[in-house]
Amino acid sequence: MDVQLSVNQDQHPITVDTRETLLDTLREQLDLTGAKKGCDHGQCGACTVLVDGRRVKSCLALTVTMDDREITTVEGLADGDTPHPLQAGFIEHDAFQCGYCTPGQLCSSVGMLAEFAAGWPSVVTPDVSAAPHLDEGEIRERMSGNLCRCGAYVNIVAAIGQAGR
Amino acid sequence: MTTVDMRYTGSALDRVEGLEKVTGRARYAFENFPADLVYAVPVQAAIARGEIRAVDVDAVLEHPGVIAAIWYGNAPRLVPSDNADLAVFQSRRVAYRGQYIAVVVAETYEEAKEAARLLRVEYAAEDHDVRLRADHPNMYRPEKVNPNYPTDTEHGDPDTALTVAPVLVDATYSTPAEHNNPMEPHATVAEWDGDALTLYDSTQGASGVRDTVAPLFGVPPANVRVISPHVGGGFGSKGGPSPYVIIAALAARHVGRPVKLAVTRQQMFAVTGYRTPTIQRVRLGANADGRLTAIVHDAFEQSSTITEFAEQTTTPTRIMYAAPHRRTTHRLVRLDVPTPSWMRAPGECPGMFALESAMDELAIACQIDPVELRIRNEPDADPESGLPFSSRNLVACLREGARRFGWADRDPAPGVRRRDRLLIGTGVAASTYPVYRRPSQATAQAHRDGRFTVRIAAADIGTGARTVLTQIAADTLRTSPDQVLVEIGDSALPAASLAGGSMGTASWGTAVVRACEALVEGLDRRDGDLPAAGMESSADTTEEIGAQRRLSRHAFGAQFAEVGVDTDTGETRVLRLLGVFAAGRIINPKTARSQFIGGMTMGLSMALFEESIMDLEFGDYLNRDLAQYHVAACADVRDIEALWVEEDDPHLNPMGTKGIGEIGIVGTAAAVANAVHHATGVRIRDLPIRLDKLMR
């Protein structure tokens, strides 16, 4: 099936298998291997990308549904040679070790901060009618869809906390 | 021993490959695309024991895109080796459910996956036995335990000493099977060019994979190149080649095109190793003042029917505490289960859960503070070998940890501290890990522009190896890290030991220091006048490491946990975790802290969540994905801090380092379980600490 994929503002007219996930299309067809395959079942978050600014697990999205959507992967976060503040913060706080969950953590935190800015509450927000406060408990709760087996969570929370303030 | 001048070692350099990793440019194994590649999807056995009668190859070849289906009946023969797990498709026998028995190769991943799903296999199933129990009639005494320790040790007369001891702790502890689950599933891209094989593999040791794979295909090691610049975690499961590597190479040769093969998360639970479940009986005899008179630690474990892997579960008990009468044993039973292997601190991690839980029970029995109990049983020398310790600062870690954690004036009474719905408790446990070092080679090259390249087939699986080797090289070369390029992760580089046993920095660092020293000497001789091609020196540390003085070399630590147990739900939450370690000189405080905290996080996860459940009827691990096998998520990890005490040990290596990759997970689960007892009065001797075990 032919689709028009827009990734990091580049247009890709491509032919895909109807069974093909967005993750496999990015990695195997477009050589955008930043999005990682950790479980292929939406359980680990390593494949997280932004679709129209919202975080999406690309292993659970079929590419044929992505026509006319704007996709942002970790390769599209930086402004040219200048890393996104979250990318710089992850390096500064050593918020990764093996680096395999990192692209998903980064895309997820960009999406999470946008949700936060829009006033979305989480399960740990004490007062859902008021604007939530970006404390460590909120970050931990909202980032729990992204597993990190190296155990960099405390550094991830510190990096996001700094960038989010 | 010469030691490196500290200038950049000891500084908190950012990871040198950090920018590549945060921008998605760091390329992992599966992210390589040789021309004309095809995809391979392996098929797993659906029985736990028996034979494969037939595989319907012809039917799947009818499906679109399918190029080949390979199994015992049509597979090329490999050269026989002593590693039965790697003899893929060489027999009709099925040794465990989930074993790879066939592979389908197709033009696209989707086509290969669909055909693998449809491949019809006929079996002759036999009765299986997959249940570990200490009284299994087939329990036996293996000849040695991993990697090469005596199976049993005995000193004095422990049986009599236990009989006459004024205070006795006799308890049985168990730990479940656990799976490493690195975030990057194992994957390989295999490409043949005549008799030369290139593997882009996710491995903890490129040199070792080359040396194991080459003979299976009857080619010299020089014909095999293993490339793995970035590895998405391993925790032991990528220590040696697993069957999937052989399948990829075999399939690529069979179809005459490069093959990509990724193990799925679900498949990883059968084919990439795991931590054996253990049943451990610990008996401690002591005087009323808490001084140990006898320590007996017996472990019961499992392995597969095709490979003996005997975990060294009770080895930490051989060095931890003084006692005149002592015994440690290991017994193993071969079941119709997948082959267990290394998982972060094999031996120390489950073994210290049992020993350090038992020490807590002894402290309560003697009414002595558990920190003081450990200090009271501190040995002057290695209690079994009698060798001096090269350095041992467990007591300093316990004291510093107690001070920082606020341990003083702790009320030992269990089950009395309430905060809202929570029962609060604190616990302590010791950590330890041996200091290993293996021979490696390295080269150092000076370029005319003042820059240097250091080459060694080391692996950075997230440890920070590339970064600390850069720091070590910069100091030895009397330059700055930005002038040094360290090339690792390629078997074409000088051969190196694997990233395992927490010995990377010690082993590779020694080789890097020696190569850089030789280069500096050469440069000094020429007064800095470099030939156009630059200048290169090399080193091989085999002799140096062989000549090492016999000493007892171990790192130590102390972990303190505060938990809250919900009185309504039984849920345990770790509120605070503090680790204090004595591990020689710390090369990079930033990456070292991450290593310690990462280990402690995995230890917290072990304490509360991790458990692979054996399906007795069908014979495999039931919870085969990350939704069912729980690892700690961000919300589970609140306040974790790791610190270290200064330790100057001249008997280690030129850097003065001990390994730090594994010690962080050792003792964490015991500290948490001890804190849960303090909070609730309930002693959990069977991990993980699930809520159903606390609700009564």
PDB file of C-alpha atoms in Angstrom, chain A residues 17 19-21 24 27-28 31 33-41 43-44 46 74-75 78 83 87 90-94 96-103 106 136 139-141 143-144 146-157, chain B residues 14-15 18-19 21-24 26-28 30-31 33 39 109-111 113-114 179-181 183-185 231-233 235 260 265-266 343 461-462 590-591 593-595 597-598 601-602 605 610 625-627 631-635 637-638:
ATOM      1  CA  ASP A  17       2.964  -3.972   3.926  1.00  0.00           C
ATOM      2  CA  ARG A  19       0.974  -5.519   8.559  1.00  0.00           C
ATOM      3  CA  GLU A  20       3.919  -3.155   8.943  1.00  0.00           C
ATOM      4  CA  THR A  21       4.221  -1.114  12.126  1.00  0.00           C
ATOM      5  CA  ASP A  24       9.439  -1.182  11.498  1.00  0.00           C
ATOM      6  CA  ARG A  27      13.787   1.462  11.216  1.00  0.00           C
ATOM      7  CA  GLU A  28      13.812  -0.895   8.241  1.00  0.00           C
ATOM      8  CA  ASP A  31      16.901   4.169   8.193  1.00  0.00           C
ATOM      9  CA  THR A  33      16.852   3.698  13.728  1.00  0.00           C
ATOM     10  CA  GLY A  34      16.622   6.113  16.656  1.00  0.00           C
ATOM     11  CA  ALA A  35      13.250   4.664  17.648  1.00  0.00           C
ATOM     12  CA  LYS A  36      14.077   1.346  19.295  1.00  0.00           C
ATOM     13  CA  LYS A  37      12.370  -2.020  19.392  1.00  0.00           C
ATOM     14  CA  GLY A  38      12.473  -3.279  22.967  1.00  0.00           C
ATOM     15  CA  CYS A  39       9.381  -5.460  23.148  1.00  0.00           C
ATOM     16  CA  ASP A  40       7.234  -4.855  20.036  1.00  0.00           C
ATOM     17  CA  HIS A  41       4.160  -5.033  22.290  1.00  0.00           C
ATOM     18  CA  GLN A  43       5.144  -2.591  27.097  1.00  0.00           C
ATOM     19  CA  CYS A  44       8.555  -0.905  27.292  1.00  0.00           C
ATOM     20  CA  ALA A  46      11.576   2.312  23.722  1.00  0.00           C
ATOM     21  CA  VAL A  74      14.492  11.396  18.319  1.00  0.00           C
ATOM     22  CA  GLU A  75      16.429  12.333  15.178  1.00  0.00           C
ATOM     23  CA  ALA A  78      17.583  18.774  17.987  1.00  0.00           C
ATOM     24  CA  PRO A  83      20.696  19.483  21.043  1.00  0.00           C
ATOM     25  CA  GLN A  87      19.034  15.868  25.175  1.00  0.00           C
ATOM     26  CA  PHE A  90      20.206  13.704  29.729  1.00  0.00           C
ATOM     27  CA  ILE A  91      23.940  13.920  29.012  1.00  0.00           C
ATOM     28  CA  GLU A  92      24.604  16.267  31.925  1.00  0.00           C
ATOM     29  CA  HIS A  93      22.697  14.110  34.431  1.00  0.00           C
ATOM     30  CA  ASP A  94      23.929  10.795  32.984  1.00  0.00           C
ATOM     31  CA  PHE A  96      21.169   6.725  30.468  1.00  0.00           C
ATOM     32  CA  GLN A  97      23.728   3.987  30.373  1.00  0.00           C
ATOM     33  CA  CYS A  98      23.280   1.600  27.458  1.00  0.00           C
ATOM     34  CA  GLY A  99      21.245   4.236  25.629  1.00  0.00           C
ATOM     35  CA  TYR A 100      18.680   1.857  24.177  1.00  0.00           C
ATOM     36  CA  CYS A 101      15.647   3.229  26.025  1.00  0.00           C
ATOM     37  CA  THR A 102      16.918   6.797  25.653  1.00  0.00           C
ATOM     38  CA  PRO A 103      15.235   7.857  22.379  1.00  0.00           C
ATOM     39  CA  LEU A 106      13.359  11.641  25.282  1.00  0.00           C
ATOM     40  CA  GLU A 136       9.412  14.433  41.136  1.00  0.00           C
ATOM     41  CA  ILE A 139       7.510  13.062  36.618  1.00  0.00           C
ATOM     42  CA  ARG A 140       7.969   9.525  37.916  1.00  0.00           C
ATOM     43  CA  GLU A 141       4.302   8.719  37.454  1.00  0.00           C
ATOM     44  CA  MET A 143       7.328   8.533  32.789  1.00  0.00           C
ATOM     45  CA  SER A 144       6.455   5.053  34.000  1.00  0.00           C
ATOM     46  CA  ASN A 146       9.221   3.967  29.578  1.00  0.00           C
ATOM     47  CA  LEU A 147      11.266   1.188  31.130  1.00  0.00           C
ATOM     48  CA  CYS A 148      14.994   1.523  31.725  1.00  0.00           C
ATOM     49  CA  ARG A 149      16.738  -1.689  32.724  1.00  0.00           C
ATOM     50  CA  CYS A 150      20.063  -0.005  33.452  1.00  0.00           C
ATOM     51  CA  GLY A 151      18.293   1.764  36.295  1.00  0.00           C
ATOM     52  CA  ALA A 152      18.821   5.387  35.317  1.00  0.00           C
ATOM     53  CA  TYR A 153      15.425   6.512  36.605  1.00  0.00           C
ATOM     54  CA  VAL A 154      16.672   8.885  39.299  1.00  0.00           C
ATOM     55  CA  ASN A 155      18.881  10.627  36.760  1.00  0.00           C
ATOM     56  CA  ILE A 156      16.102  10.712  34.154  1.00  0.00           C
ATOM     57  CA  VAL A 157      13.799  12.383  36.684  1.00  0.00           C
TER      58      VAL A 157
ATOM     59  CA  ASP B  14      30.283  13.108  30.453  1.00  0.00           C
ATOM     60  CA  ARG B  15      29.900   9.881  28.487  1.00  0.00           C
ATOM     61  CA  GLY B  18      26.515  10.647  24.952  1.00  0.00           C
ATOM     62  CA  LEU B  19      25.569  12.844  22.013  1.00  0.00           C
ATOM     63  CA  LYS B  21      22.985   8.120  22.116  1.00  0.00           C
ATOM     64  CA  VAL B  22      20.643  11.060  22.754  1.00  0.00           C
ATOM     65  CA  THR B  23      20.345  11.926  19.065  1.00  0.00           C
ATOM     66  CA  GLY B  24      19.598   8.367  17.926  1.00  0.00           C
ATOM     67  CA  ALA B  26      24.365   5.370  17.944  1.00  0.00           C
ATOM     68  CA  ARG B  27      23.846   2.259  15.851  1.00  0.00           C
ATOM     69  CA  TYR B  28      23.024  -1.043  17.573  1.00  0.00           C
ATOM     70  CA  PHE B  30      20.040  -4.821  14.189  1.00  0.00           C
ATOM     71  CA  GLU B  31      20.468  -1.336  12.736  1.00  0.00           C
ATOM     72  CA  PHE B  33      21.737  -2.964   6.466  1.00  0.00           C
ATOM     73  CA  TYR B  39      15.049 -11.513   7.405  1.00  0.00           C
ATOM     74  CA  TYR B 109      10.271  -9.240   8.244  1.00  0.00           C
ATOM     75  CA  GLU B 110       6.481  -9.451   7.958  1.00  0.00           C
ATOM     76  CA  GLU B 111       6.701 -12.350   5.499  1.00  0.00           C
ATOM     77  CA  LYS B 113       7.159 -13.724  10.769  1.00  0.00           C
ATOM     78  CA  GLU B 114       3.957 -14.912   9.144  1.00  0.00           C
ATOM     79  CA  HIS B 179      15.477 -12.935  33.461  1.00  0.00           C
ATOM     80  CA  ASN B 180      18.110 -10.357  32.531  1.00  0.00           C
ATOM     81  CA  ASN B 181      15.888  -8.456  30.111  1.00  0.00           C
ATOM     82  CA  MET B 183      16.310  -3.229  26.866  1.00  0.00           C
ATOM     83  CA  GLU B 184      17.886  -4.181  23.543  1.00  0.00           C
ATOM     84  CA  PRO B 185      16.787  -7.689  22.609  1.00  0.00           C
ATOM     85  CA  VAL B 231      25.140  -2.648  23.070  1.00  0.00           C
ATOM     86  CA  GLY B 232      21.771  -2.022  24.678  1.00  0.00           C
ATOM     87  CA  GLY B 233      22.546  -3.679  27.992  1.00  0.00           C
ATOM     88  CA  PHE B 235      23.625  -7.965  32.426  1.00  0.00           C
ATOM     89  CA  LYS B 260      19.018 -10.090   9.935  1.00  0.00           C
ATOM     90  CA  ARG B 265      11.234 -10.209  23.871  1.00  0.00           C
ATOM     91  CA  GLN B 266       9.065 -13.292  24.356  1.00  0.00           C
ATOM     92  CA  MET B 343      22.730 -12.646  35.392  1.00  0.00           C
ATOM     93  CA  ILE B 461      27.196  -2.205  27.322  1.00  0.00           C
ATOM     94  CA  GLY B 462      26.232   0.946  29.184  1.00  0.00           C
ATOM     95  CA  LYS B 590      29.363  10.379  37.354  1.00  0.00           C
ATOM     96  CA  THR B 591      29.263   7.042  35.524  1.00  0.00           C
ATOM     97  CA  ARG B 593      27.306   6.540  40.599  1.00  0.00           C
ATOM     98  CA  SER B 594      25.078   5.455  37.719  1.00  0.00           C
ATOM     99  CA  GLN B 595      26.510   1.939  37.898  1.00  0.00           C
ATOM    100  CA  ILE B 597      22.453   3.166  41.483  1.00  0.00           C
ATOM    101  CA  GLY B 598      21.604   1.017  38.469  1.00  0.00           C
ATOM    102  CA  THR B 601      17.592  -0.301  41.218  1.00  0.00           C
ATOM    103  CA  MET B 602      17.771  -3.818  39.782  1.00  0.00           C
ATOM    104  CA  SER B 605      13.271  -4.734  41.386  1.00  0.00           C
ATOM    105  CA  GLU B 610      10.942 -10.075  39.504  1.00  0.00           C
ATOM    106  CA  ASP B 625       7.009 -10.363  28.383  1.00  0.00           C
ATOM    107  CA  LEU B 626       7.454  -7.067  30.176  1.00  0.00           C
ATOM    108  CA  ALA B 627       3.764  -6.801  31.017  1.00  0.00           C
ATOM    109  CA  VAL B 631      10.822  -4.846  36.305  1.00  0.00           C
ATOM    110  CA  ALA B 632      10.968  -1.654  38.326  1.00  0.00           C
ATOM    111  CA  ALA B 633       9.437   1.312  36.514  1.00  0.00           C
ATOM    112  CA  CYS B 634      10.149   4.980  37.141  1.00  0.00           C
ATOM    113  CA  ALA B 635       7.396   5.316  39.768  1.00  0.00           C
ATOM    114  CA  VAL B 637      12.177   4.164  42.292  1.00  0.00           C
ATOM    115  CA  ARG B 638      12.045   7.121  44.640  1.00  0.00           C
TER     116      ARG B 638
END
